[in-house]
PDB file of C-alpha atoms in Angstrom:
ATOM      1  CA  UNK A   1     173.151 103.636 158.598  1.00  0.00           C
ATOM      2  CA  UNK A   2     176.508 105.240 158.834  1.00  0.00           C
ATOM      3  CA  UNK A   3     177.800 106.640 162.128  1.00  0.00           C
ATOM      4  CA  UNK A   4     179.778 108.949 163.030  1.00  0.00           C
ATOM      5  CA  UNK A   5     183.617 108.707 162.730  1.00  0.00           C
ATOM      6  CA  UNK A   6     186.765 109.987 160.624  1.00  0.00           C
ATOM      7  CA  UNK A   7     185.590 110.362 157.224  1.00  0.00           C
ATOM      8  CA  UNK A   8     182.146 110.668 157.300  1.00  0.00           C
ATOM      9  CA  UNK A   9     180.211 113.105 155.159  1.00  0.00           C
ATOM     10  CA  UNK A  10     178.066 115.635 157.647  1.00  0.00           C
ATOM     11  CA  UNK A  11     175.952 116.678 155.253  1.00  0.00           C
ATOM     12  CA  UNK A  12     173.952 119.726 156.571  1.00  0.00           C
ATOM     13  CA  UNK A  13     170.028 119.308 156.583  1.00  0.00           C
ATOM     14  CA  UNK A  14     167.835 121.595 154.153  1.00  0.00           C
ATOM     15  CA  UNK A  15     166.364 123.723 156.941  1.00  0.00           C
ATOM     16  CA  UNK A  16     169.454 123.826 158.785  1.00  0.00           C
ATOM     17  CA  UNK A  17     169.796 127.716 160.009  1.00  0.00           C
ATOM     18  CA  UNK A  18     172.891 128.126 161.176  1.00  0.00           C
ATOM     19  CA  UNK A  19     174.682 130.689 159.225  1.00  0.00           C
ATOM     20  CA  UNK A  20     178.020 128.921 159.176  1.00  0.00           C
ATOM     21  CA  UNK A  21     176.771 125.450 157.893  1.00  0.00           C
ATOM     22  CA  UNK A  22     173.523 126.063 155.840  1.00  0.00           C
ATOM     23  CA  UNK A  23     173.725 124.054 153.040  1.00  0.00           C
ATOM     24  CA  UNK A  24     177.224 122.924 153.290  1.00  0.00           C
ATOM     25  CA  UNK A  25     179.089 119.381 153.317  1.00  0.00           C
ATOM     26  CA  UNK A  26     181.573 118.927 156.138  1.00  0.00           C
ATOM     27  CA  UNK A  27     184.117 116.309 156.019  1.00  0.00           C
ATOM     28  CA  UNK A  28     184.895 114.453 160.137  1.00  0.00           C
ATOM     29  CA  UNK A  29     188.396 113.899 160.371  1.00  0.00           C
ATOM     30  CA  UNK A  30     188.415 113.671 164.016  1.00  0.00           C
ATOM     31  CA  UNK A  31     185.912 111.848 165.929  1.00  0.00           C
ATOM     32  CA  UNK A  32     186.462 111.184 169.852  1.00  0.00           C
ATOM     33  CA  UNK A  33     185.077 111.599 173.167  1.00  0.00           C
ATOM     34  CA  UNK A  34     186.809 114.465 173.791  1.00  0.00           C
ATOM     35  CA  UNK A  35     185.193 116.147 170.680  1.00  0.00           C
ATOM     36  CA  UNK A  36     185.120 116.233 166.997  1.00  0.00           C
ATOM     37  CA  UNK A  37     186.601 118.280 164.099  1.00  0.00           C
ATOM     38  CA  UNK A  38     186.489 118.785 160.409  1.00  0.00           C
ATOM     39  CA  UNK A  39     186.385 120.971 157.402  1.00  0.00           C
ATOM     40  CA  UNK A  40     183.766 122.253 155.556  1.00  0.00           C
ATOM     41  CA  UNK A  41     184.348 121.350 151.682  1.00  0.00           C
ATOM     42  CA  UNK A  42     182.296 123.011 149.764  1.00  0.00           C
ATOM     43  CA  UNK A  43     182.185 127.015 150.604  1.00  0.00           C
ATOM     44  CA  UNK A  44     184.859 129.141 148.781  1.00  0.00           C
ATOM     45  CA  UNK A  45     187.048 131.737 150.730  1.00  0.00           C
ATOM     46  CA  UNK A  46     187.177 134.949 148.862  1.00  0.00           C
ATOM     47  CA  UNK A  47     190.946 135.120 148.916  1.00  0.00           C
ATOM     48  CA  UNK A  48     193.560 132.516 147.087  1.00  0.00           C
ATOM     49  CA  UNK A  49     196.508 130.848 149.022  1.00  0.00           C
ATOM     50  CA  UNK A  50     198.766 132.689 147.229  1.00  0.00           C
ATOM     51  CA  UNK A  51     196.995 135.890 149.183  1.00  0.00           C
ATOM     52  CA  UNK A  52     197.521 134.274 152.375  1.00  0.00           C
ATOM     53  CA  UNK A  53     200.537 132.383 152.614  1.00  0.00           C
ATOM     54  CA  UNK A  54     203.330 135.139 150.925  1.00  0.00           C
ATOM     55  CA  UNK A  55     205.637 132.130 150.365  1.00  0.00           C
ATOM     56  CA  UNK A  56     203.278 130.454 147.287  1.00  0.00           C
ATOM     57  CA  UNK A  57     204.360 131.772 144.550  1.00  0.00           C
ATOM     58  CA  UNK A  58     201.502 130.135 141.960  1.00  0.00           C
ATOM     59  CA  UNK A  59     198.344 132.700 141.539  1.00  0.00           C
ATOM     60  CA  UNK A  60     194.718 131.385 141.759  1.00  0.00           C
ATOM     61  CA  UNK A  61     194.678 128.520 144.011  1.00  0.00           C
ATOM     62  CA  UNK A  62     191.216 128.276 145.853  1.00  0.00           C
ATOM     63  CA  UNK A  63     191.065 127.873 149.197  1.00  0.00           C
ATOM     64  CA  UNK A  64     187.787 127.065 151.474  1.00  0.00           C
ATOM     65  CA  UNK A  65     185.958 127.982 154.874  1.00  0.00           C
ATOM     66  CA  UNK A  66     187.221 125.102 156.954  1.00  0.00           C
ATOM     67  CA  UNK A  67     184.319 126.209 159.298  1.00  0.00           C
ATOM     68  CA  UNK A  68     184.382 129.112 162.115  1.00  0.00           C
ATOM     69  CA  UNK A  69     187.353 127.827 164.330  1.00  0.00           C
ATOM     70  CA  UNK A  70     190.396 129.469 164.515  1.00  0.00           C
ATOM     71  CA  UNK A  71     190.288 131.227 161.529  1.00  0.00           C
ATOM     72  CA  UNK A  72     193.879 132.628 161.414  1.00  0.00           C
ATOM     73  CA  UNK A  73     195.251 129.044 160.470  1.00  0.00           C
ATOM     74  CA  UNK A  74     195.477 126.730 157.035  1.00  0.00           C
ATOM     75  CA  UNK A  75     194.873 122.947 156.650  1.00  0.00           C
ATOM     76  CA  UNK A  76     194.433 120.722 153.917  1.00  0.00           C
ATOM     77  CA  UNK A  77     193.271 117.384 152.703  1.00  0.00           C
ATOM     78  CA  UNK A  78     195.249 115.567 149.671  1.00  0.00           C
ATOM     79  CA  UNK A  79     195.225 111.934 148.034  1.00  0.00           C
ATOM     80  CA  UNK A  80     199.402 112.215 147.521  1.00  0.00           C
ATOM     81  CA  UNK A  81     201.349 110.990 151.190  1.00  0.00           C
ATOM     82  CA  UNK A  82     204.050 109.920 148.844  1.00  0.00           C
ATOM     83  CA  UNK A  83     204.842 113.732 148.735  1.00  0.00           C
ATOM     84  CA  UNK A  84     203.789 115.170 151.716  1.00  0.00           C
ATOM     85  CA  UNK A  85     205.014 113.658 154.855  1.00  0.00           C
ATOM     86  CA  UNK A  86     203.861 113.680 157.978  1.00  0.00           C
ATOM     87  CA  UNK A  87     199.870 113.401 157.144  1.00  0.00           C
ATOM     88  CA  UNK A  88     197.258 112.276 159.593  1.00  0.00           C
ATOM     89  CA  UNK A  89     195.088 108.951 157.197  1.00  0.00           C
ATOM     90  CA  UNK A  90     191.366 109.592 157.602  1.00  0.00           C
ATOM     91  CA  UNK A  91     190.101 107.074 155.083  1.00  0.00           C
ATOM     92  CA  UNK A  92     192.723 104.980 153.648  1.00  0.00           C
ATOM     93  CA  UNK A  93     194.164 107.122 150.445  1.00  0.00           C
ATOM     94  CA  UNK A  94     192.587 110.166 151.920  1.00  0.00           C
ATOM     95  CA  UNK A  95     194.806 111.927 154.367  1.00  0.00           C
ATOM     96  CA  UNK A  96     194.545 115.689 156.686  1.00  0.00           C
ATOM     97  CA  UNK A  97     197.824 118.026 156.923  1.00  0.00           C
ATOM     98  CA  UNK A  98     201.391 117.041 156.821  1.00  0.00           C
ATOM     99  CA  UNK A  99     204.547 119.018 156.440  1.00  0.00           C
ATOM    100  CA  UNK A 100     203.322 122.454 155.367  1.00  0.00           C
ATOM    101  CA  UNK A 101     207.091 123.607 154.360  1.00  0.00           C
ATOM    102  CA  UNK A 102     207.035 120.440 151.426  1.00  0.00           C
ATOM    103  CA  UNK A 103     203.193 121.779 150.261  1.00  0.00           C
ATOM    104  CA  UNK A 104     204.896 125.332 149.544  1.00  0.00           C
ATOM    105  CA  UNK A 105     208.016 124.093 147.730  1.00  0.00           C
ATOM    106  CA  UNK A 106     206.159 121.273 145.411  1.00  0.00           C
ATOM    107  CA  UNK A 107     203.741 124.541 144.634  1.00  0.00           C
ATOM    108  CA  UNK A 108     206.577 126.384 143.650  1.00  0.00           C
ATOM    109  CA  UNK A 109     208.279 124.057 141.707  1.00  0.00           C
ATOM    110  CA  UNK A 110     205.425 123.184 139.993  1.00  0.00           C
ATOM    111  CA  UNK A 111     205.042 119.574 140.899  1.00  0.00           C
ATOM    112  CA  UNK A 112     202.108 119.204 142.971  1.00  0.00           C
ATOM    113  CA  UNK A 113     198.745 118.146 141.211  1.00  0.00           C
ATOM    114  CA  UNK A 114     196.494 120.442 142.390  1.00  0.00           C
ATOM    115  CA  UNK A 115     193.112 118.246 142.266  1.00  0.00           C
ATOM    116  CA  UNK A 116     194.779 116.174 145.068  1.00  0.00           C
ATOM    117  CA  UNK A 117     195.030 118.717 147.638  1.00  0.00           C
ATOM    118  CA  UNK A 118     192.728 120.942 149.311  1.00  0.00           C
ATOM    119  CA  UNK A 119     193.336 123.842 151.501  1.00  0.00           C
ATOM    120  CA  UNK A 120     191.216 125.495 153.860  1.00  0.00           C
ATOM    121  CA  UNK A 121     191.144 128.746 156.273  1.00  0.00           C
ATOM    122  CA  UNK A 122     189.516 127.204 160.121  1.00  0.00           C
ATOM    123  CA  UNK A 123     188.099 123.978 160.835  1.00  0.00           C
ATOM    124  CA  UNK A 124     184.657 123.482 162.355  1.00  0.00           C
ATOM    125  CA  UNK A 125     185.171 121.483 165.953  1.00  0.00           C
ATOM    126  CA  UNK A 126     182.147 120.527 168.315  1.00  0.00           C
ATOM    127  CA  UNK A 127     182.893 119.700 172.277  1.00  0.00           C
ATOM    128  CA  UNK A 128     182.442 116.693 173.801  1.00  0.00           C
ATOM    129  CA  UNK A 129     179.366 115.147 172.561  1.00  0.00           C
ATOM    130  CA  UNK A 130     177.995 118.134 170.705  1.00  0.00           C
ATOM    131  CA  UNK A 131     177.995 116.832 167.854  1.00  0.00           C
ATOM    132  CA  UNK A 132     176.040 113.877 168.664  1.00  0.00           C
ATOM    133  CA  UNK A 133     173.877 116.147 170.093  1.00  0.00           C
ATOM    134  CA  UNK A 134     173.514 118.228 166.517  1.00  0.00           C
ATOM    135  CA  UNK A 135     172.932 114.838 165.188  1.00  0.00           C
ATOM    136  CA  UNK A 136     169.952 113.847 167.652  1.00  0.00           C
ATOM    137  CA  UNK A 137     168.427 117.072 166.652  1.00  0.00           C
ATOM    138  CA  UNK A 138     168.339 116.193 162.638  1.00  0.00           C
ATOM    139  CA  UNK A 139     171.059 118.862 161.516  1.00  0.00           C
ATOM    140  CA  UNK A 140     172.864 116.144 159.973  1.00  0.00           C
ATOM    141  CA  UNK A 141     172.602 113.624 157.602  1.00  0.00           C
ATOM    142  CA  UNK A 142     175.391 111.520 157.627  1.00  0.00           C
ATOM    143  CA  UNK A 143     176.643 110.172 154.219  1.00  0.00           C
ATOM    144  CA  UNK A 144     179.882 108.080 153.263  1.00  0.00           C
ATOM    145  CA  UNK A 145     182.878 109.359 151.625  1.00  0.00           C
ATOM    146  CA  UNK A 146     183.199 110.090 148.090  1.00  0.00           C
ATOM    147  CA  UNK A 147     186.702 111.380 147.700  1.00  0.00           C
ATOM    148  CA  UNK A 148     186.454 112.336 143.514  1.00  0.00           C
ATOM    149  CA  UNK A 149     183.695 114.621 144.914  1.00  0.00           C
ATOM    150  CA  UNK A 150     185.909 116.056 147.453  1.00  0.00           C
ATOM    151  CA  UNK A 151     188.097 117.497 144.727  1.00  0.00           C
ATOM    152  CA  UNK A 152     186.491 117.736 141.532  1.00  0.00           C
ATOM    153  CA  UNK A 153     186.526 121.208 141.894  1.00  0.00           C
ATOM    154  CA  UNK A 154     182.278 122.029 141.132  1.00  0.00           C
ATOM    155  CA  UNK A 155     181.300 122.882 145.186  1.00  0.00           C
ATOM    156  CA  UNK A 156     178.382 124.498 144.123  1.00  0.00           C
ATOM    157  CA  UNK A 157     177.239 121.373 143.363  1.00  0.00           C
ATOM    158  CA  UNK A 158     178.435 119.195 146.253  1.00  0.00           C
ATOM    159  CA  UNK A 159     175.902 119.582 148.622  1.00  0.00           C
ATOM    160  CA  UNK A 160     173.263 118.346 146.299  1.00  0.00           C
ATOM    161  CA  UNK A 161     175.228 115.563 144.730  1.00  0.00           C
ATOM    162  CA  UNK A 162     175.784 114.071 148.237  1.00  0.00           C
ATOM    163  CA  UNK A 163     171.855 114.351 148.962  1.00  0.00           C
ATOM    164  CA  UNK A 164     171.215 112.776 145.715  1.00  0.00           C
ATOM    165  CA  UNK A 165     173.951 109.814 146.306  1.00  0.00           C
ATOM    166  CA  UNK A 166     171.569 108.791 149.277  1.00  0.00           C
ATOM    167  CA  UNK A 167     168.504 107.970 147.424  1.00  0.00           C
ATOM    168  CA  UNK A 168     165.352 108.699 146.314  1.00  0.00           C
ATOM    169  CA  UNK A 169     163.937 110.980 150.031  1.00  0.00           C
ATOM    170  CA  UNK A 170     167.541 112.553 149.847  1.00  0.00           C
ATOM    171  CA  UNK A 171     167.338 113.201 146.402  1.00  0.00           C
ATOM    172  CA  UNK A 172     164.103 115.412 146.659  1.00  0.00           C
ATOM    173  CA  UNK A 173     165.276 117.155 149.655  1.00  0.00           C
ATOM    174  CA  UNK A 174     168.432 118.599 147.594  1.00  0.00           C
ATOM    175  CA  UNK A 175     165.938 120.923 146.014  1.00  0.00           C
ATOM    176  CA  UNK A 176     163.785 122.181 149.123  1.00  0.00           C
ATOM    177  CA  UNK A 177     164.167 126.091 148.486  1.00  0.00           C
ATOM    178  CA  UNK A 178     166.312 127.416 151.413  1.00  0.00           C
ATOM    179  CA  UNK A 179     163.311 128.869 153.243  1.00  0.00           C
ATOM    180  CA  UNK A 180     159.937 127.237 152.105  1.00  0.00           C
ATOM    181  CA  UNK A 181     158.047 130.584 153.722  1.00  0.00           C
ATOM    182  CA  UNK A 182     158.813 131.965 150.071  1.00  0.00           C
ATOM    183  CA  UNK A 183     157.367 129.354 148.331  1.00  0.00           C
TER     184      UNK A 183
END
């Protein structure tokens, strides 16, 4: 049974309603008394970085719903701290932010590998014991990292895949229609 901490897989359950997690895979990077935060990784924004930071220069790349907080700011995940300084480590090799300024240069220049980094408009954050509280209620099902999943660029598909990764119950559950009324 895994519990909750920094890089956990919230994996949201099948009949989960809320509008801003349905269906979607959230990454913890931040788990503490004082509250919890994370990214959703699997639900594209409709605009590129390129349309949202000026400064990249490279067209096209994709950048995610990080979840409904704060929604005017950028973050990232990425595999490379030999590049990008400054990086909080939420599983070892897997690390959250670090010096924006060196992201936008090693874009520019061309010398960033793009399946290594993430970026994503908001975070999704929960109060002091929310989330456990979310958990209690069966939103969640909690799932350990996968990091080539993180960033092998098919999101359509990640919600499922981490379902399936758990097992034969899991497995079925990652193809419960979205509302069994319609069945």
């Amino acid at each position: 049974m895994e519990q909750l901490a920094p890089g956990i897989l919230l994996i949201a359950d099948p009949f989960l309603k809320d509008p801003n997690f349905a269906r979607t895979v959230v990454l913890l990077c931040e788990h503490q008394e004082e509250g919890s935060f994370g990214f959703v990784v699997n639900r594209p924004f409709d605009h590129k970085l390129d349309e949202l930071i000026p400064a990249v220069l490279t067209p096209n790349i994709p950048v995610f719903y990080g979840g409904p907080v704060q929604l005017d700011t950028i973050h990232f995940i990425h595999q490379i701290p030999d590049l990008i300084e400054g990086g909080f480590e939420v599983i070892p090799g897997l690390y959250w932010g670090g010096d924006f300024a060196t992201v936008v240069e090693l874009i520019n220049r061309g010398e960033l590998d793009l399946q290594k980094i993430k970026f994503f408009i908001g975070y999704s954050g929960w109060a002091s014991g929310q989330l456990e509280g979310e958990f209690n209620e069966k939103s969640w099902i909690l799932s350990g990292i996968n990091p080539p999943l993180l960033f092998n660029g098919n999101e359509e598909e990640i919600w499922k895949q981490s379902l399936q990764k758990l097992g034969n119950n899991f497995a079925m559950m990652a193809n419960f229609p979205i509302d069994p009324s319609l069945n």
